[in-house]
mmCIF file of C-alpha atoms in Angstrom:
data_model
loop_
_atom_site.group_PDB
_atom_site.id
_atom_site.type_symbol
_atom_site.label_atom_id
_atom_site.label_comp_id
_atom_site.label_asym_id
_atom_site.label_seq_id
_atom_site.Cartn_x
_atom_site.Cartn_y
_atom_site.Cartn_z
ATOM 1 C CA UNK J 144 -26.594 -29.736 -14.606
ATOM 2 C CA UNK J 145 -24.311 -31.651 -12.280
ATOM 3 C CA UNK J 146 -20.804 -31.019 -10.998
ATOM 4 C CA UNK J 147 -18.375 -33.927 -10.736
ATOM 5 C CA UNK J 148 -16.252 -33.909 -7.573
ATOM 6 C CA UNK J 149 -12.798 -35.402 -6.997
ATOM 7 C CA UNK J 150 -14.314 -38.577 -5.523
ATOM 8 C CA UNK J 151 -16.414 -39.099 -8.689
ATOM 9 C CA UNK J 152 -19.543 -38.027 -6.808
ATOM 10 C CA UNK J 153 -21.949 -35.949 -8.903
ATOM 11 C CA UNK J 154 -23.516 -32.936 -7.161
ATOM 12 C CA UNK J 155 -26.608 -31.225 -8.516
ATOM 13 C CA UNK J 156 -26.390 -27.594 -9.617
ATOM 14 C CA UNK J 157 -29.506 -25.765 -8.408
ATOM 15 C CA UNK J 158 -28.684 -22.461 -10.055
ATOM 16 C CA UNK J 159 -26.182 -20.403 -12.045
ATOM 17 C CA UNK J 160 -25.591 -16.718 -11.420
ATOM 18 C CA UNK J 161 -23.219 -13.861 -10.649
ATOM 19 C CA UNK J 162 -21.489 -13.021 -7.360
ATOM 20 C CA UNK J 163 -19.313 -10.131 -6.191
ATOM 21 C CA UNK J 164 -16.210 -10.649 -4.073
ATOM 22 C CA UNK J 165 -14.290 -8.035 -2.092
ATOM 23 C CA UNK J 166 -10.603 -8.795 -2.558
ATOM 24 C CA UNK J 167 -7.479 -8.390 -0.375
ATOM 25 C CA UNK J 168 -6.901 -4.785 -1.514
ATOM 26 C CA UNK J 169 -10.522 -3.647 -1.134
ATOM 27 C CA UNK J 170 -11.507 -3.895 -4.794
ATOM 28 C CA UNK J 171 -14.714 -5.694 -5.694
ATOM 29 C CA UNK J 172 -14.669 -8.093 -8.642
ATOM 30 C CA UNK J 173 -17.548 -9.875 -10.345
ATOM 31 C CA UNK J 174 -17.535 -13.611 -11.101
ATOM 32 C CA UNK J 175 -19.967 -14.787 -13.769
ATOM 33 C CA UNK J 176 -21.455 -18.226 -14.471
ATOM 34 C CA UNK J 177 -21.106 -19.266 -10.822
ATOM 35 C CA UNK J 178 -22.782 -22.574 -9.985
ATOM 36 C CA UNK J 179 -24.813 -22.926 -6.795
ATOM 37 C CA UNK J 180 -24.254 -26.463 -5.473
ATOM 38 C CA UNK J 181 -26.022 -27.007 -2.147
ATOM 39 C CA UNK J 182 -23.971 -30.084 -1.239
ATOM 40 C CA UNK J 183 -20.727 -28.054 -1.188
ATOM 41 C CA UNK J 184 -19.859 -26.343 2.084
ATOM 42 C CA UNK J 185 -16.924 -24.356 0.657
ATOM 43 C CA UNK J 186 -16.684 -21.999 -2.304
ATOM 44 C CA UNK J 187 -14.327 -23.175 -5.058
ATOM 45 C CA UNK J 188 -12.802 -21.203 -7.934
ATOM 46 C CA UNK J 189 -11.502 -22.909 -11.075
ATOM 47 C CA UNK J 190 -8.023 -21.649 -11.918
ATOM 48 C CA UNK J 191 -8.389 -23.129 -15.392
ATOM 49 C CA UNK J 192 -11.486 -21.008 -16.079
ATOM 50 C CA UNK J 193 -9.660 -17.908 -14.841
ATOM 51 C CA UNK J 194 -6.798 -18.777 -17.175
ATOM 52 C CA UNK J 195 -9.217 -19.167 -20.101
ATOM 53 C CA UNK J 196 -10.507 -15.663 -19.349
ATOM 54 C CA UNK J 197 -7.093 -14.053 -19.752
ATOM 55 C CA UNK J 198 -5.667 -14.406 -16.239
ATOM 56 C CA UNK J 199 -2.181 -15.602 -15.364
ATOM 57 C CA UNK J 200 -1.608 -17.827 -12.316
ATOM 58 C CA UNK J 201 1.593 -17.173 -10.332
ATOM 59 C CA UNK J 202 2.728 -19.422 -7.449
ATOM 60 C CA UNK J 203 5.598 -18.214 -5.270
ATOM 61 C CA UNK J 204 6.622 -18.595 -1.602
ATOM 62 C CA UNK J 205 3.276 -20.029 -0.510
ATOM 63 C CA UNK J 206 1.248 -17.283 -2.197
ATOM 64 C CA UNK J 207 -0.991 -17.737 -5.231
ATOM 65 C CA UNK J 208 -1.607 -14.647 -7.347
ATOM 66 C CA UNK J 209 -4.119 -14.251 -10.153
ATOM 67 C CA UNK J 210 -2.770 -11.575 -12.491
ATOM 68 C CA UNK J 211 -4.719 -9.800 -15.219
ATOM 69 C CA UNK J 212 -3.140 -7.073 -17.357
ATOM 70 C CA UNK J 213 -0.185 -6.769 -14.958
ATOM 71 C CA UNK J 214 -2.484 -6.243 -11.937
ATOM 72 C CA UNK J 215 -2.970 -8.727 -9.090
ATOM 73 C CA UNK J 216 -6.745 -9.212 -8.991
ATOM 74 C CA UNK J 217 -6.843 -12.192 -6.607
ATOM 75 C CA UNK J 218 -4.539 -13.560 -3.957
ATOM 76 C CA UNK J 219 -4.513 -16.764 -1.919
ATOM 77 C CA UNK J 220 -2.193 -17.749 0.941
ATOM 78 C CA UNK J 221 -1.342 -21.436 1.377
ATOM 79 C CA UNK J 222 -3.064 -23.313 4.193
ATOM 80 C CA UNK J 223 -2.296 -27.014 4.232
ATOM 81 C CA UNK J 224 -2.439 -28.123 0.610
ATOM 82 C CA UNK J 225 -4.902 -25.443 -0.504
ATOM 83 C CA UNK J 226 -4.818 -21.711 -1.269
ATOM 84 C CA UNK J 227 -7.796 -20.045 0.459
ATOM 85 C CA UNK J 228 -8.757 -16.805 -1.259
ATOM 86 C CA UNK J 229 -8.033 -13.616 0.676
ATOM 87 C CA UNK J 230 -11.391 -11.876 0.397
ATOM 88 C CA UNK J 231 -15.073 -11.953 1.312
ATOM 89 C CA UNK J 232 -18.266 -12.389 -0.691
ATOM 90 C CA UNK J 233 -20.448 -9.299 -1.004
ATOM 91 C CA UNK J 234 -24.094 -10.043 -0.203
ATOM 92 C CA UNK J 235 -27.377 -8.222 0.268
ATOM 93 C CA UNK J 236 -27.571 -4.435 -0.078
ATOM 94 C CA UNK J 237 -23.781 -4.113 -0.183
ATOM 95 C CA UNK J 238 -23.792 -5.482 -3.727
ATOM 96 C CA UNK J 239 -25.771 -2.512 -5.037
ATOM 97 C CA UNK J 240 -24.605 0.187 -2.636
ATOM 98 C CA UNK J 241 -23.607 3.626 -3.936
ATOM 99 C CA UNK J 242 -19.936 4.526 -3.646
ATOM 100 C CA UNK J 243 -19.531 7.154 -0.923
ATOM 101 C CA UNK J 244 -16.675 9.467 0.100
ATOM 102 C CA UNK J 245 -14.956 6.805 2.203
ATOM 103 C CA UNK J 246 -15.205 4.295 -0.646
ATOM 104 C CA UNK J 247 -13.808 6.892 -3.057
ATOM 105 C CA UNK J 248 -10.831 7.497 -0.768
ATOM 106 C CA UNK J 249 -10.203 3.743 -0.555
ATOM 107 C CA UNK J 250 -10.482 3.489 -4.351
ATOM 108 C CA UNK J 251 -7.944 6.304 -4.767
ATOM 109 C CA UNK J 252 -5.486 4.592 -2.411
ATOM 110 C CA UNK J 253 -5.938 1.266 -4.207
ATOM 111 C CA UNK J 254 -4.976 2.839 -7.552
ATOM 112 C CA UNK J 255 -2.155 4.756 -5.833
ATOM 113 C CA UNK J 256 -0.622 1.457 -4.651
ATOM 114 C CA UNK J 257 -1.365 -0.466 -7.849
ATOM 115 C CA UNK J 258 0.431 2.153 -9.953
ATOM 116 C CA UNK J 259 3.625 2.088 -7.896
ATOM 117 C CA UNK J 260 2.532 4.798 -5.405
ATOM 118 C CA UNK J 261 1.754 7.347 -8.120
ATOM 119 C CA UNK J 262 1.264 10.967 -7.016
ATOM 120 C CA UNK J 263 -2.178 12.479 -6.470
ATOM 121 C CA UNK J 264 -1.646 14.727 -9.506
ATOM 122 C CA UNK J 265 -0.809 11.743 -11.709
ATOM 123 C CA UNK J 266 -3.890 9.860 -10.522
ATOM 124 C CA UNK J 267 -6.080 12.889 -11.274
ATOM 125 C CA UNK J 268 -4.718 13.070 -14.827
ATOM 126 C CA UNK J 269 -5.430 9.378 -15.466
ATOM 127 C CA UNK J 270 -8.856 9.634 -13.845
ATOM 128 C CA UNK J 271 -9.717 12.643 -16.030
ATOM 129 C CA UNK J 272 -8.957 10.529 -19.096
ATOM 130 C CA UNK J 273 -11.283 7.786 -17.855
ATOM 131 C CA UNK J 274 -8.449 5.285 -17.423
ATOM 132 C CA UNK J 275 -9.098 4.438 -13.755
ATOM 133 C CA UNK J 276 -12.288 2.459 -13.271
ATOM 134 C CA UNK J 277 -14.706 3.648 -10.536
ATOM 135 C CA UNK J 278 -12.382 6.454 -9.447
ATOM 136 C CA UNK J 279 -13.528 10.046 -9.230
ATOM 137 C CA UNK J 280 -11.637 13.039 -7.828
ATOM 138 C CA UNK J 281 -10.778 12.290 -4.217
ATOM 139 C CA UNK J 282 -8.211 13.390 -1.648
ATOM 140 C CA UNK J 283 -5.470 10.803 -1.188
ATOM 141 C CA UNK J 284 -4.574 9.599 2.302
ATOM 142 C CA UNK J 285 -1.097 10.033 3.795
ATOM 143 C CA UNK J 286 0.913 7.000 2.608
ATOM 144 C CA UNK J 287 3.804 5.995 4.881
ATOM 145 C CA UNK J 288 5.077 3.383 2.385
ATOM 146 C CA UNK J 289 5.445 6.100 -0.265
ATOM 147 C CA UNK J 290 7.403 8.272 2.149
ATOM 148 C CA UNK J 291 9.794 5.436 3.012
ATOM 149 C CA UNK J 292 10.294 4.720 -0.684
ATOM 150 C CA UNK J 293 11.164 8.343 -1.423
ATOM 151 C CA UNK J 294 13.883 8.697 1.210
ATOM 152 C CA UNK J 295 16.629 7.797 -1.284
ATOM 153 C CA UNK J 296 15.534 10.725 -3.479
ATOM 154 C CA UNK J 297 15.862 13.476 -0.895
ATOM 155 C CA UNK J 298 17.735 16.449 -2.347
ATOM 156 C CA UNK J 299 19.646 19.301 -0.762
ATOM 157 C CA UNK J 300 21.249 22.384 -2.225
ATOM 158 C CA UNK J 301 24.950 22.079 -2.986
ATOM 159 C CA UNK J 302 27.410 23.407 -0.420
ATOM 160 C CA UNK J 303 31.158 23.350 0.095
ATOM 161 C CA UNK J 304 31.918 20.579 2.547
ATOM 162 C CA UNK J 305 33.664 17.224 2.566
ATOM 163 C CA UNK J 306 32.594 14.380 4.831
ATOM 164 C CA UNK J 307 35.427 12.161 6.015
ATOM 165 C CA UNK J 308 33.405 9.833 8.244
ATOM 166 C CA UNK J 309 30.059 8.936 9.772
ATOM 167 C CA UNK J 310 28.132 11.807 11.411
ATOM 168 C CA UNK J 311 30.549 14.431 10.108
ATOM 169 C CA UNK J 312 27.700 16.084 8.232
ATOM 170 C CA UNK J 313 23.980 15.246 8.495
ATOM 171 C CA UNK J 314 21.091 16.693 6.478
ATOM 172 C CA UNK J 315 17.685 16.976 8.146
ATOM 173 C CA UNK J 316 14.308 18.108 6.891
ATOM 174 C CA UNK J 317 10.779 18.324 8.281
ATOM 175 C CA UNK J 318 7.806 17.674 5.987
ATOM 176 C CA UNK J 319 4.149 18.433 6.656
ATOM 177 C CA UNK J 320 1.426 18.807 7.480
ATOM 178 C CA UNK J 321 -0.148 16.150 5.265
ATOM 179 C CA UNK J 322 -3.623 16.696 3.817
ATOM 180 C CA UNK J 323 -4.798 13.578 5.658
ATOM 181 C CA UNK J 324 -3.149 12.056 8.713
ATOM 182 C CA UNK J 325 -1.768 8.510 8.748
ATOM 183 C CA UNK J 326 -3.463 5.582 10.487
ATOM 184 C CA UNK J 327 -1.544 6.275 13.705
ATOM 185 C CA UNK J 328 -2.483 9.977 13.627
ATOM 186 C CA UNK J 329 0.777 11.393 12.230
ATOM 187 C CA UNK J 330 0.741 14.633 10.222
ATOM 188 C CA UNK J 331 4.500 15.200 9.770
ATOM 189 C CA UNK J 332 7.729 13.294 9.233
ATOM 190 C CA UNK J 333 11.363 14.267 9.794
ATOM 191 C CA UNK J 334 14.357 12.780 7.993
ATOM 192 C CA UNK J 335 18.047 12.534 8.901
ATOM 193 C CA UNK J 336 20.507 11.654 6.107
ATOM 194 C CA UNK J 337 24.181 10.978 6.822
ATOM 195 C CA UNK J 338 26.220 12.657 4.075
ATOM 196 C CA UNK J 339 29.098 10.165 4.264
ATOM 197 C CA UNK J 340 27.168 6.874 4.156
ATOM 198 C CA UNK J 341 23.898 8.239 2.637
ATOM 199 C CA UNK J 342 22.092 6.224 5.305
ATOM 200 C CA UNK J 343 18.659 7.701 6.069
ATOM 201 C CA UNK J 344 16.378 7.648 9.111
ATOM 202 C CA UNK J 345 12.746 8.729 9.110
ATOM 203 C CA UNK J 346 10.387 9.444 12.015
ATOM 204 C CA UNK J 347 6.662 10.210 11.921
ATOM 205 C CA UNK J 348 5.259 12.981 14.130
ATOM 206 C CA UNK J 349 1.776 13.838 15.307
ATOM 207 C CA UNK J 350 2.818 17.404 16.178
ATOM 208 C CA UNK J 351 5.471 19.690 14.703
ATOM 209 C CA UNK J 352 6.873 20.589 18.112
ATOM 210 C CA UNK J 353 7.958 16.961 18.650
ATOM 211 C CA UNK J 354 10.843 17.357 16.197
ATOM 212 C CA UNK J 355 13.502 18.544 18.662
ATOM 213 C CA UNK J 356 12.806 15.690 21.092
ATOM 214 C CA UNK J 357 13.023 13.253 18.165
ATOM 215 C CA UNK J 358 16.336 14.828 17.148
ATOM 216 C CA UNK J 359 17.780 14.351 20.634
ATOM 217 C CA UNK J 360 16.626 10.709 20.720
ATOM 218 C CA UNK J 361 18.048 10.072 17.258
ATOM 219 C CA UNK J 362 21.377 11.738 18.114
ATOM 220 C CA UNK J 363 21.806 9.683 21.289
ATOM 221 C CA UNK J 364 20.998 6.508 19.368
ATOM 222 C CA UNK J 365 23.386 7.040 16.423
ATOM 223 C CA UNK J 366 26.259 8.275 18.584
ATOM 224 C CA UNK J 367 25.885 5.246 20.838
ATOM 225 C CA UNK J 368 25.772 2.813 17.900
ATOM 226 C CA UNK J 369 28.620 4.324 15.880
ATOM 227 C CA UNK J 370 30.882 5.448 18.712
ATOM 228 C CA UNK J 371 31.263 8.802 16.926
ATOM 229 C CA UNK J 372 30.067 12.313 17.744
ATOM 230 C CA UNK J 373 27.727 14.325 15.552
ATOM 231 C CA UNK J 374 29.665 17.291 14.142
ATOM 232 C CA UNK J 375 27.401 19.242 11.791
ATOM 233 C CA UNK J 376 23.654 19.265 11.127
ATOM 234 C CA UNK J 377 22.137 21.092 8.197
ATOM 235 C CA UNK J 378 18.450 21.928 7.819
ATOM 236 C CA UNK J 379 16.954 23.787 4.858
ATOM 237 C CA UNK J 380 14.632 25.524 7.284
ATOM 238 C CA UNK J 381 15.838 25.065 10.827
ATOM 239 C CA UNK J 382 13.089 27.068 12.578
ATOM 240 C CA UNK J 383 11.493 23.885 13.892
ATOM 241 C CA UNK J 384 14.612 23.438 16.064
ATOM 242 C CA UNK J 385 14.525 26.966 17.527
ATOM 243 C CA UNK J 386 11.005 28.378 17.618
ATOM 244 C CA UNK J 387 9.215 25.859 19.848
#
């Protein structure tokens, strides 16, 4: 078999087989019927063949996405007039390696992000029903993106007060420790929510006793930027501001 190139030059196919590619999000996908052409110095993927196999090709803002069943399975970032694939080919023993604890944790985080930062409990339910491929029960890492996304949902018990301006009334809460620390070593985070504007700030902490220093830094910053003084601070459990 021969492959016809763009310059009408025919290159000989010396073999056809299967390869595994580790993608941008850590998942490993398998490509079948891959031709081995010795004269080619770069690997090429046919978008038309991907399309024939049920994939959708999306081009937007210099990024090419290959979507299958609502999931992005491949991604390429424009370079010149091409879209190099973000990923690496798996070779040797890695192709048949057994999934270990670290790989299981990575797999859990991949599904967590793919499913809109679903909770660990939700992932366990889906995994128990066999709906998440290659995922077994595993502890989920601390996800900073999930925390940022949840700041608009922070709730406090009702109380009788009326904010008339910025910094009249601020809610604060300390969360932690996490089951697994973040990449920068943080175990906690503290939030400050202005009752009047609903504007929220979030800070990550490596130690619980850092919270009061963070509060003082935050207070100096917001008072300087707004030109107003902080009047009232409410914490559901304010011991972190008094004990240490």
